[in-house]
PDB file of C-alpha atoms in Angstrom:
ATOM      1  CA  MET T  43      21.675 -26.732 -23.792  1.00  0.00           C
ATOM      2  CA  SER T  44      18.303 -27.104 -22.087  1.00  0.00           C
ATOM      3  CA  LYS T  45      15.037 -25.902 -23.551  1.00  0.00           C
ATOM      4  CA  ALA T  46      13.748 -22.493 -22.425  1.00  0.00           C
ATOM      5  CA  GLU T  47      10.841 -22.824 -19.985  1.00  0.00           C
ATOM      6  CA  THR T  48       8.427 -19.990 -19.173  1.00  0.00           C
ATOM      7  CA  ILE T  49       7.747 -20.157 -15.443  1.00  0.00           C
ATOM      8  CA  ARG T  50       5.873 -16.890 -14.959  1.00  0.00           C
ATOM      9  CA  SER T  51       4.065 -14.332 -17.100  1.00  0.00           C
ATOM     10  CA  ALA T  52       2.037 -11.164 -16.683  1.00  0.00           C
ATOM     11  CA  LYS T  53       0.694  -8.178 -18.597  1.00  0.00           C
ATOM     12  CA  LEU T  54       2.158  -4.701 -18.137  1.00  0.00           C
ATOM     13  CA  GLY T  55      -0.046  -2.417 -20.182  1.00  0.00           C
ATOM     14  CA  LYS T  56       0.062  -3.924 -23.664  1.00  0.00           C
ATOM     15  CA  LYS T  57       3.338  -5.737 -23.055  1.00  0.00           C
ATOM     16  CA  GLU T  58       3.592  -9.388 -22.113  1.00  0.00           C
ATOM     17  CA  LEU T  59       6.255 -10.039 -19.486  1.00  0.00           C
ATOM     18  CA  ARG T  60       7.779 -13.509 -19.220  1.00  0.00           C
ATOM     19  CA  LEU T  61      10.225 -15.070 -16.789  1.00  0.00           C
ATOM     20  CA  VAL T  62      12.127 -17.837 -18.556  1.00  0.00           C
ATOM     21  CA  ARG T  63      14.446 -20.485 -17.106  1.00  0.00           C
ATOM     22  CA  MET T  64      17.223 -21.922 -19.243  1.00  0.00           C
ATOM     23  CA  ASN T  65      20.522 -23.612 -18.374  1.00  0.00           C
ATOM     24  CA  GLY T  66      20.093 -22.850 -14.680  1.00  0.00           C
ATOM     25  CA  ARG T  67      19.624 -19.093 -15.212  1.00  0.00           C
ATOM     26  CA  TYR T  68      16.591 -16.839 -15.402  1.00  0.00           C
ATOM     27  CA  PHE T  69      15.771 -14.350 -18.136  1.00  0.00           C
ATOM     28  CA  GLY T  70      13.171 -11.590 -18.139  1.00  0.00           C
ATOM     29  CA  LEU T  71      11.523 -10.770 -21.468  1.00  0.00           C
ATOM     30  CA  ALA T  72       9.230  -7.844 -22.283  1.00  0.00           C
ATOM     31  CA  ALA T  73       7.348  -8.307 -25.569  1.00  0.00           C
ATOM     32  CA  GLY T  74       9.979 -10.889 -26.490  1.00  0.00           C
ATOM     33  CA  VAL T  75      12.949  -8.621 -25.771  1.00  0.00           C
ATOM     34  CA  ARG T  76      15.398  -9.652 -23.053  1.00  0.00           C
ATOM     35  CA  CYS T  77      15.508  -6.991 -20.306  1.00  0.00           C
ATOM     36  CA  ALA T  78      17.013  -8.812 -17.330  1.00  0.00           C
ATOM     37  CA  GLU T  79      18.854 -11.974 -16.369  1.00  0.00           C
ATOM     38  CA  GLY T  80      20.352 -13.564 -13.286  1.00  0.00           C
ATOM     39  CA  GLU T  81      20.433 -16.559 -10.979  1.00  0.00           C
ATOM     40  CA  ASN T  82      17.536 -15.557  -8.697  1.00  0.00           C
ATOM     41  CA  ALA T  83      14.036 -15.752 -10.181  1.00  0.00           C
ATOM     42  CA  ASP T  84      12.495 -13.135  -7.889  1.00  0.00           C
ATOM     43  CA  ASP T  85      15.289 -10.639  -8.545  1.00  0.00           C
ATOM     44  CA  VAL T  86      15.023 -11.065 -12.314  1.00  0.00           C
ATOM     45  CA  TRP T  87      11.227 -10.723 -12.220  1.00  0.00           C
ATOM     46  CA  ARG T  88      11.546  -7.558 -10.161  1.00  0.00           C
ATOM     47  CA  GLN T  89      14.171  -6.094 -12.490  1.00  0.00           C
ATOM     48  CA  LEU T  90      12.062  -6.968 -15.528  1.00  0.00           C
ATOM     49  CA  HIS T  91       9.108  -5.030 -14.128  1.00  0.00           C
ATOM     50  CA  ASP T  92      11.285  -2.077 -13.167  1.00  0.00           C
ATOM     51  CA  ASP T  93      12.844  -1.818 -16.624  1.00  0.00           C
ATOM     52  CA  ALA T  94       9.657  -2.464 -18.595  1.00  0.00           C
ATOM     53  CA  GLY T  95       7.736   0.041 -16.467  1.00  0.00           C
ATOM     54  CA  LYS T  96       9.974   2.865 -17.652  1.00  0.00           C
ATOM     55  CA  SER T  97       8.359   2.689 -21.092  1.00  0.00           C
ATOM     56  CA  ASP T  98       4.921   3.617 -19.713  1.00  0.00           C
ATOM     57  CA  PRO T  99       3.855   7.143 -20.811  1.00  0.00           C
ATOM     58  CA  LYS T 100       3.010   8.010 -17.185  1.00  0.00           C
ATOM     59  CA  TYR T 101       6.456   7.045 -15.900  1.00  0.00           C
ATOM     60  CA  PHE T 102       8.594   9.810 -14.411  1.00  0.00           C
ATOM     61  CA  GLY T 103      10.576   7.845 -11.830  1.00  0.00           C
ATOM     62  CA  PHE T 104      11.367   8.801  -8.267  1.00  0.00           C
ATOM     63  CA  ASP T 105      12.972  12.052  -9.383  1.00  0.00           C
ATOM     64  CA  GLY T 106       9.676  13.063 -10.964  1.00  0.00           C
ATOM     65  CA  ALA T 107       7.739  11.860  -7.915  1.00  0.00           C
ATOM     66  CA  ARG T 108       9.918  13.925  -5.608  1.00  0.00           C
ATOM     67  CA  LYS T 109       9.528  16.983  -7.849  1.00  0.00           C
ATOM     68  CA  ARG T 110       5.737  16.632  -7.825  1.00  0.00           C
ATOM     69  CA  PHE T 111       5.552  16.245  -4.039  1.00  0.00           C
ATOM     70  CA  LEU T 112       7.827  19.227  -3.434  1.00  0.00           C
ATOM     71  CA  SER T 113       5.741  21.366  -5.776  1.00  0.00           C
ATOM     72  CA  PHE T 114       2.996  21.177  -3.126  1.00  0.00           C
ATOM     73  CA  PHE T 115       5.188  20.864  -0.026  1.00  0.00           C
ATOM     74  CA  PRO T 116       8.445  22.691  -0.881  1.00  0.00           C
ATOM     75  CA  ASN T 117       9.795  22.259   2.657  1.00  0.00           C
ATOM     76  CA  GLY T 118       9.178  18.520   2.658  1.00  0.00           C
ATOM     77  CA  PHE T 119       8.027  16.307   5.490  1.00  0.00           C
ATOM     78  CA  HIS T 120       9.361  18.521   8.271  1.00  0.00           C
ATOM     79  CA  SER T 121       7.224  21.600   7.668  1.00  0.00           C
ATOM     80  CA  ASP T 122       4.123  23.202   9.142  1.00  0.00           C
ATOM     81  CA  GLY T 123       2.310  23.068   5.803  1.00  0.00           C
ATOM     82  CA  TYR T 124       2.845  19.348   5.407  1.00  0.00           C
ATOM     83  CA  ALA T 125       1.931  18.660   9.033  1.00  0.00           C
ATOM     84  CA  SER T 126      -1.337  20.573   8.786  1.00  0.00           C
ATOM     85  CA  GLN T 127      -2.434  18.970   5.522  1.00  0.00           C
ATOM     86  CA  GLU T 128      -1.187  15.398   5.789  1.00  0.00           C
ATOM     87  CA  ARG T 129       0.358  14.313   9.085  1.00  0.00           C
ATOM     88  CA  ASP T 130      -1.384  15.870  12.068  1.00  0.00           C
ATOM     89  CA  TYR T 131      -4.849  14.390  11.538  1.00  0.00           C
ATOM     90  CA  LYS T 132      -3.387  10.900  11.046  1.00  0.00           C
ATOM     91  CA  LEU T 133      -1.375  11.222  14.254  1.00  0.00           C
ATOM     92  CA  ALA T 134      -4.550  12.341  16.028  1.00  0.00           C
ATOM     93  CA  ALA T 135      -6.370   9.242  14.757  1.00  0.00           C
ATOM     94  CA  LYS T 136      -3.476   7.047  15.901  1.00  0.00           C
ATOM     95  CA  ALA T 137      -3.533   8.636  19.362  1.00  0.00           C
ATOM     96  CA  LYS T 138      -7.278   8.027  19.561  1.00  0.00           C
ATOM     97  CA  LEU T 139      -6.827   4.373  18.590  1.00  0.00           C
ATOM     98  CA  ASP T 140      -3.957   3.835  21.037  1.00  0.00           C
ATOM     99  CA  ASP T 141      -6.016   5.388  23.823  1.00  0.00           C
ATOM    100  CA  THR T 142      -9.377   3.704  23.225  1.00  0.00           C
ATOM    101  CA  ALA T 143      -8.397   0.384  21.591  1.00  0.00           C
ATOM    102  CA  PRO T 144      -4.679  -0.238  22.218  1.00  0.00           C
ATOM    103  CA  LEU T 145      -3.103  -3.063  20.264  1.00  0.00           C
ATOM    104  CA  GLU T 146      -2.384  -5.257  23.273  1.00  0.00           C
ATOM    105  CA  LYS T 147      -6.043  -5.037  24.337  1.00  0.00           C
ATOM    106  CA  ALA T 148      -7.495  -5.508  20.854  1.00  0.00           C
ATOM    107  CA  VAL T 149      -5.647  -8.783  20.184  1.00  0.00           C
ATOM    108  CA  ASP T 150      -7.996 -10.812  22.371  1.00  0.00           C
ATOM    109  CA  GLY T 151     -10.312  -8.205  23.857  1.00  0.00           C
ATOM    110  CA  THR T 152     -13.994  -7.700  23.176  1.00  0.00           C
ATOM    111  CA  GLY T 153     -16.288  -4.722  22.899  1.00  0.00           C
ATOM    112  CA  CYS T 154     -13.901  -2.449  20.965  1.00  0.00           C
ATOM    113  CA  GLY T 155     -16.294  -1.934  18.053  1.00  0.00           C
ATOM    114  CA  GLU T 156     -17.516   1.568  18.942  1.00  0.00           C
ATOM    115  CA  ALA T 157     -14.025   2.813  19.749  1.00  0.00           C
ATOM    116  CA  VAL T 158     -12.669   1.498  16.453  1.00  0.00           C
ATOM    117  CA  LEU T 159     -15.612   2.959  14.535  1.00  0.00           C
ATOM    118  CA  ALA T 160     -14.812   6.389  15.978  1.00  0.00           C
ATOM    119  CA  VAL T 161     -11.219   6.032  14.757  1.00  0.00           C
ATOM    120  CA  PHE T 162     -12.379   5.166  11.244  1.00  0.00           C
ATOM    121  CA  ARG T 163     -14.611   8.233  11.316  1.00  0.00           C
ATOM    122  CA  ALA T 164     -11.756  10.451  12.525  1.00  0.00           C
ATOM    123  CA  THR T 165     -10.191  10.753   9.052  1.00  0.00           C
ATOM    124  CA  ASN T 166     -11.286  11.088   5.434  1.00  0.00           C
ATOM    125  CA  MET T 167      -9.126   8.160   4.308  1.00  0.00           C
ATOM    126  CA  LEU T 168     -12.135   5.918   3.606  1.00  0.00           C
ATOM    127  CA  SER T 169     -15.126   6.703   1.422  1.00  0.00           C
ATOM    128  CA  PRO T 170     -18.512   7.538   2.994  1.00  0.00           C
ATOM    129  CA  PHE T 171     -19.856   4.233   1.631  1.00  0.00           C
ATOM    130  CA  GLU T 172     -17.092   2.239   3.306  1.00  0.00           C
ATOM    131  CA  LYS T 173     -17.720   4.025   6.599  1.00  0.00           C
ATOM    132  CA  THR T 174     -21.452   3.331   6.435  1.00  0.00           C
ATOM    133  CA  ARG T 175     -20.849  -0.388   5.928  1.00  0.00           C
ATOM    134  CA  LEU T 176     -18.279  -0.335   8.721  1.00  0.00           C
ATOM    135  CA  GLN T 177     -20.881   1.021  11.098  1.00  0.00           C
ATOM    136  CA  ASP T 178     -23.106  -1.985  10.456  1.00  0.00           C
ATOM    137  CA  MET T 179     -20.204  -4.399  10.924  1.00  0.00           C
ATOM    138  CA  LEU T 180     -18.659  -2.787  14.012  1.00  0.00           C
ATOM    139  CA  ARG T 181     -22.046  -2.632  15.735  1.00  0.00           C
ATOM    140  CA  GLY T 182     -22.864  -6.216  14.838  1.00  0.00           C
ATOM    141  CA  THR T 183     -21.770  -9.760  15.551  1.00  0.00           C
ATOM    142  CA  HIS T 184     -18.590  -9.570  13.441  1.00  0.00           C
ATOM    143  CA  ALA T 185     -17.053  -6.633  15.317  1.00  0.00           C
ATOM    144  CA  ASP T 186     -14.836  -8.581  17.708  1.00  0.00           C
ATOM    145  CA  ASP T 187     -13.714 -10.993  14.982  1.00  0.00           C
ATOM    146  CA  PHE T 188     -12.613  -8.123  12.752  1.00  0.00           C
ATOM    147  CA  VAL T 189     -10.831  -6.092  15.421  1.00  0.00           C
ATOM    148  CA  GLN T 190      -9.002  -9.124  16.813  1.00  0.00           C
ATOM    149  CA  ALA T 191      -7.942 -10.255  13.335  1.00  0.00           C
ATOM    150  CA  ALA T 192      -6.704  -6.746  12.492  1.00  0.00           C
ATOM    151  CA  ALA T 193      -4.683  -6.671  15.707  1.00  0.00           C
ATOM    152  CA  ARG T 194      -3.155 -10.106  15.086  1.00  0.00           C
ATOM    153  CA  PHE T 195      -2.299  -9.112  11.524  1.00  0.00           C
ATOM    154  CA  THR T 196      -0.577  -6.022  12.899  1.00  0.00           C
ATOM    155  CA  LEU T 197       1.640  -8.239  15.034  1.00  0.00           C
ATOM    156  CA  ASP T 198       2.540 -10.996  12.580  1.00  0.00           C
ATOM    157  CA  GLY T 199       1.182 -10.108   9.129  1.00  0.00           C
ATOM    158  CA  SER T 200      -0.060 -13.649   8.550  1.00  0.00           C
ATOM    159  CA  LYS T 201      -2.219 -14.915   5.709  1.00  0.00           C
ATOM    160  CA  SER T 202      -4.670 -16.489   8.159  1.00  0.00           C
ATOM    161  CA  ASP T 203      -5.339 -13.182   9.921  1.00  0.00           C
ATOM    162  CA  LEU T 204      -5.864 -11.350   6.625  1.00  0.00           C
ATOM    163  CA  LEU T 205      -8.341 -14.088   5.696  1.00  0.00           C
ATOM    164  CA  ALA T 206     -10.081 -13.678   9.065  1.00  0.00           C
ATOM    165  CA  MET T 207     -10.549  -9.965   8.357  1.00  0.00           C
ATOM    166  CA  GLU T 208     -11.960 -10.809   4.945  1.00  0.00           C
ATOM    167  CA  GLN T 209     -14.441 -13.268   6.463  1.00  0.00           C
ATOM    168  CA  ALA T 210     -15.657 -10.667   8.959  1.00  0.00           C
ATOM    169  CA  LEU T 211     -16.017  -7.976   6.288  1.00  0.00           C
ATOM    170  CA  LYS T 212     -17.512  -9.990   3.427  1.00  0.00           C
ATOM    171  CA  PRO T 213     -21.053 -10.265   4.835  1.00  0.00           C
ATOM    172  CA  HIS T 214     -21.124  -6.462   4.835  1.00  0.00           C
ATOM    173  CA  ASP T 215     -19.702  -6.133   1.300  1.00  0.00           C
ATOM    174  CA  ASN T 216     -16.722  -4.280   2.730  1.00  0.00           C
ATOM    175  CA  ALA T 217     -13.718  -6.576   2.263  1.00  0.00           C
ATOM    176  CA  LYS T 218     -11.649  -3.679   0.934  1.00  0.00           C
ATOM    177  CA  TRP T 219      -7.952  -2.915   1.190  1.00  0.00           C
ATOM    178  CA  THR T 220      -8.695   0.482   2.694  1.00  0.00           C
ATOM    179  CA  VAL T 221     -10.630  -1.130   5.541  1.00  0.00           C
ATOM    180  CA  ALA T 222      -8.213  -4.017   6.134  1.00  0.00           C
ATOM    181  CA  THR T 223      -5.041  -1.894   6.235  1.00  0.00           C
ATOM    182  CA  TYR T 224      -6.294   1.137   8.176  1.00  0.00           C
ATOM    183  CA  LEU T 225      -5.904  -0.186  11.736  1.00  0.00           C
ATOM    184  CA  PRO T 226      -2.531  -1.953  11.272  1.00  0.00           C
ATOM    185  CA  TYR T 227      -1.196   1.245   9.684  1.00  0.00           C
ATOM    186  CA  LEU T 228      -2.285   3.361  12.645  1.00  0.00           C
ATOM    187  CA  TRP T 229      -1.214   0.861  15.300  1.00  0.00           C
ATOM    188  CA  ARG T 230       2.227   0.289  13.748  1.00  0.00           C
ATOM    189  CA  PRO T 231       3.130   2.971  11.171  1.00  0.00           C
ATOM    190  CA  ASP T 232       6.744   1.866  11.402  1.00  0.00           C
ATOM    191  CA  THR T 233       5.987  -1.480   9.725  1.00  0.00           C
ATOM    192  CA  HIS T 234       2.526  -1.408   8.102  1.00  0.00           C
ATOM    193  CA  MET T 235       0.985   0.542   5.242  1.00  0.00           C
ATOM    194  CA  PHE T 236      -2.454   1.888   4.373  1.00  0.00           C
ATOM    195  CA  LEU T 237      -3.529   0.953   0.854  1.00  0.00           C
ATOM    196  CA  LYS T 238      -5.609   3.336  -1.237  1.00  0.00           C
ATOM    197  CA  PRO T 239      -5.629   1.249  -4.419  1.00  0.00           C
ATOM    198  CA  GLU T 240      -6.092   3.705  -7.291  1.00  0.00           C
ATOM    199  CA  ALA T 241      -3.627   6.322  -6.051  1.00  0.00           C
ATOM    200  CA  THR T 242      -1.099   3.628  -5.151  1.00  0.00           C
ATOM    201  CA  LYS T 243      -1.381   1.915  -8.537  1.00  0.00           C
ATOM    202  CA  ASP T 244      -0.921   5.273 -10.241  1.00  0.00           C
ATOM    203  CA  PHE T 245       2.139   6.002  -8.107  1.00  0.00           C
ATOM    204  CA  ALA T 246       3.589   2.558  -8.841  1.00  0.00           C
ATOM    205  CA  THR T 247       3.132   3.120 -12.576  1.00  0.00           C
ATOM    206  CA  ARG T 248       4.876   6.477 -12.345  1.00  0.00           C
ATOM    207  CA  VAL T 249       7.921   5.027 -10.575  1.00  0.00           C
ATOM    208  CA  GLY T 250       7.990   1.768 -12.548  1.00  0.00           C
ATOM    209  CA  HIS T 251       7.081  -0.686  -9.798  1.00  0.00           C
ATOM    210  CA  ARG T 252       5.305  -3.982 -10.510  1.00  0.00           C
ATOM    211  CA  PHE T 253       2.577  -3.307  -7.915  1.00  0.00           C
ATOM    212  CA  ALA T 254       0.628  -1.530 -10.649  1.00  0.00           C
ATOM    213  CA  SER T 255       0.251  -4.696 -12.729  1.00  0.00           C
ATOM    214  CA  GLU T 256       0.098  -7.297  -9.945  1.00  0.00           C
ATOM    215  CA  TYR T 257      -2.553  -5.621  -7.769  1.00  0.00           C
ATOM    216  CA  GLU T 258      -5.737  -7.582  -7.019  1.00  0.00           C
ATOM    217  CA  ALA T 259      -8.846  -6.208  -5.332  1.00  0.00           C
ATOM    218  CA  ARG T 260      -9.249  -9.350  -3.224  1.00  0.00           C
ATOM    219  CA  LEU T 261      -7.448  -9.382   0.124  1.00  0.00           C
ATOM    220  CA  ASN T 262      -4.392 -11.419  -0.781  1.00  0.00           C
ATOM    221  CA  LEU T 263      -1.165 -11.549   1.220  1.00  0.00           C
ATOM    222  CA  ALA T 264       0.961 -11.484  -1.950  1.00  0.00           C
ATOM    223  CA  VAL T 265      -0.569  -8.113  -2.865  1.00  0.00           C
ATOM    224  CA  TYR T 266       0.200  -6.716   0.575  1.00  0.00           C
ATOM    225  CA  GLU T 267       3.779  -7.996   0.439  1.00  0.00           C
ATOM    226  CA  ASN T 268       4.118  -6.363  -2.976  1.00  0.00           C
ATOM    227  CA  LEU T 269       2.857  -3.112  -1.452  1.00  0.00           C
ATOM    228  CA  LEU T 270       5.471  -3.340   1.300  1.00  0.00           C
ATOM    229  CA  ASP T 271       8.149  -3.852  -1.349  1.00  0.00           C
ATOM    230  CA  LEU T 272       7.013  -0.627  -3.045  1.00  0.00           C
ATOM    231  CA  VAL T 273       7.076   1.127   0.324  1.00  0.00           C
ATOM    232  CA  SER T 274      10.575  -0.131   1.152  1.00  0.00           C
ATOM    233  CA  LYS T 275      11.879   1.041  -2.202  1.00  0.00           C
ATOM    234  CA  THR T 276      10.250   4.440  -1.697  1.00  0.00           C
ATOM    235  CA  GLU T 277      11.815   4.727   1.763  1.00  0.00           C
ATOM    236  CA  ARG T 278      15.249   4.094   0.289  1.00  0.00           C
ATOM    237  CA  GLU T 279      14.742   6.604  -2.513  1.00  0.00           C
ATOM    238  CA  LEU T 280      13.566   9.305  -0.080  1.00  0.00           C
ATOM    239  CA  ALA T 281      16.098   8.671   2.689  1.00  0.00           C
ATOM    240  CA  ASP T 282      17.586  12.162   2.364  1.00  0.00           C
ATOM    241  CA  MET T 283      14.118  13.694   2.933  1.00  0.00           C
ATOM    242  CA  ARG T 284      14.035  11.949   6.341  1.00  0.00           C
ATOM    243  CA  PRO T 285      10.571  10.354   6.383  1.00  0.00           C
ATOM    244  CA  ARG T 286       9.778   9.474  10.001  1.00  0.00           C
ATOM    245  CA  ASP T 287       7.522   6.514   9.358  1.00  0.00           C
ATOM    246  CA  ARG T 288       5.057   5.156   6.859  1.00  0.00           C
ATOM    247  CA  ILE T 289       2.605   7.922   7.597  1.00  0.00           C
ATOM    248  CA  ASP T 290       5.053  10.118   5.693  1.00  0.00           C
ATOM    249  CA  ILE T 291       5.526   7.505   2.965  1.00  0.00           C
ATOM    250  CA  GLN T 292       1.770   7.011   2.557  1.00  0.00           C
ATOM    251  CA  SER T 293       1.285  10.771   2.326  1.00  0.00           C
ATOM    252  CA  PHE T 294       3.992  10.961  -0.348  1.00  0.00           C
ATOM    253  CA  ILE T 295       2.358   8.172  -2.374  1.00  0.00           C
ATOM    254  CA  TRP T 296      -1.058   9.800  -2.029  1.00  0.00           C
ATOM    255  CA  VAL T 297       0.108  13.271  -3.090  1.00  0.00           C
ATOM    256  CA  VAL T 298       2.039  11.932  -6.084  1.00  0.00           C
ATOM    257  CA  GLY T 299      -0.492   9.308  -7.164  1.00  0.00           C
ATOM    258  CA  ASP T 300      -3.720  11.181  -6.484  1.00  0.00           C
ATOM    259  CA  ASP T 301      -3.143  13.545  -9.442  1.00  0.00           C
ATOM    260  CA  GLN T 302      -6.166  15.750  -8.757  1.00  0.00           C
ATOM    261  CA  GLU T 303      -7.145  17.983 -11.637  1.00  0.00           C
ATOM    262  CA  GLY T 304      -6.404  21.611 -10.903  1.00  0.00           C
ATOM    263  CA  ARG T 305      -4.489  20.884  -7.708  1.00  0.00           C
ATOM    264  CA  GLU T 306      -2.297  23.960  -7.291  1.00  0.00           C
ATOM    265  CA  ALA T 307      -2.124  24.921  -3.600  1.00  0.00           C
ATOM    266  CA  VAL T 308       1.322  25.163  -2.036  1.00  0.00           C
ATOM    267  CA  TYR T 309       1.790  24.492   1.674  1.00  0.00           C
ATOM    268  CA  GLU T 310       4.953  25.694   3.353  1.00  0.00           C
TER     269      GLU T 310
END
């Protein structure tokens, strides 16, 4: 029998999670208690997070998430109330982007800064501070670098293009997930996702997904891939609600994870 070897560890709240390899198999331990095992390290690590996350006081699972969303939008994604509050303005911003800075032009084009700035200003998805810093960047020497990198990332999701966005944004103290994911999400809402960190971490905690504990503020491809895993799982769980794209999924995550005090309005 071989000696147990810890190959990965993380904190989930106050619990220490460990992935251990022994005798050719992998075991997931939460606070020393075995919660998962199998032959694939990634699958065991994922299962460990899912099971351990259920002990969080905020956890209510996808059934609870669905119940919360439907308490505000009882007719779901395909309703006038939902469209007016969540979907229509995002579609309008997408149409504006596709018209003024289409993806195929932005990949290697120049001079798209003003058009892209107008698209950022078309929604309330970024904070006023982020928008102010964006104005300086998109009217400066880094504008073309940022827009081109965002377009390339939309097409291939590569680490190098995410890094290129970071390098364009850093001089303006605006290398934020909200900024980096906004354009890919609008250009390709079938494959990309907008990341609003606090609401998304809260949502992940409530449904028991590891994104909540593995999130990093720095633009890191592993974080984005983790986000897409959360999105894919959410899509599967909500299949019967017929989400059309990730605009619907992002709206669901925002409504469930935002948890505004006193939020009571119902939109039918």
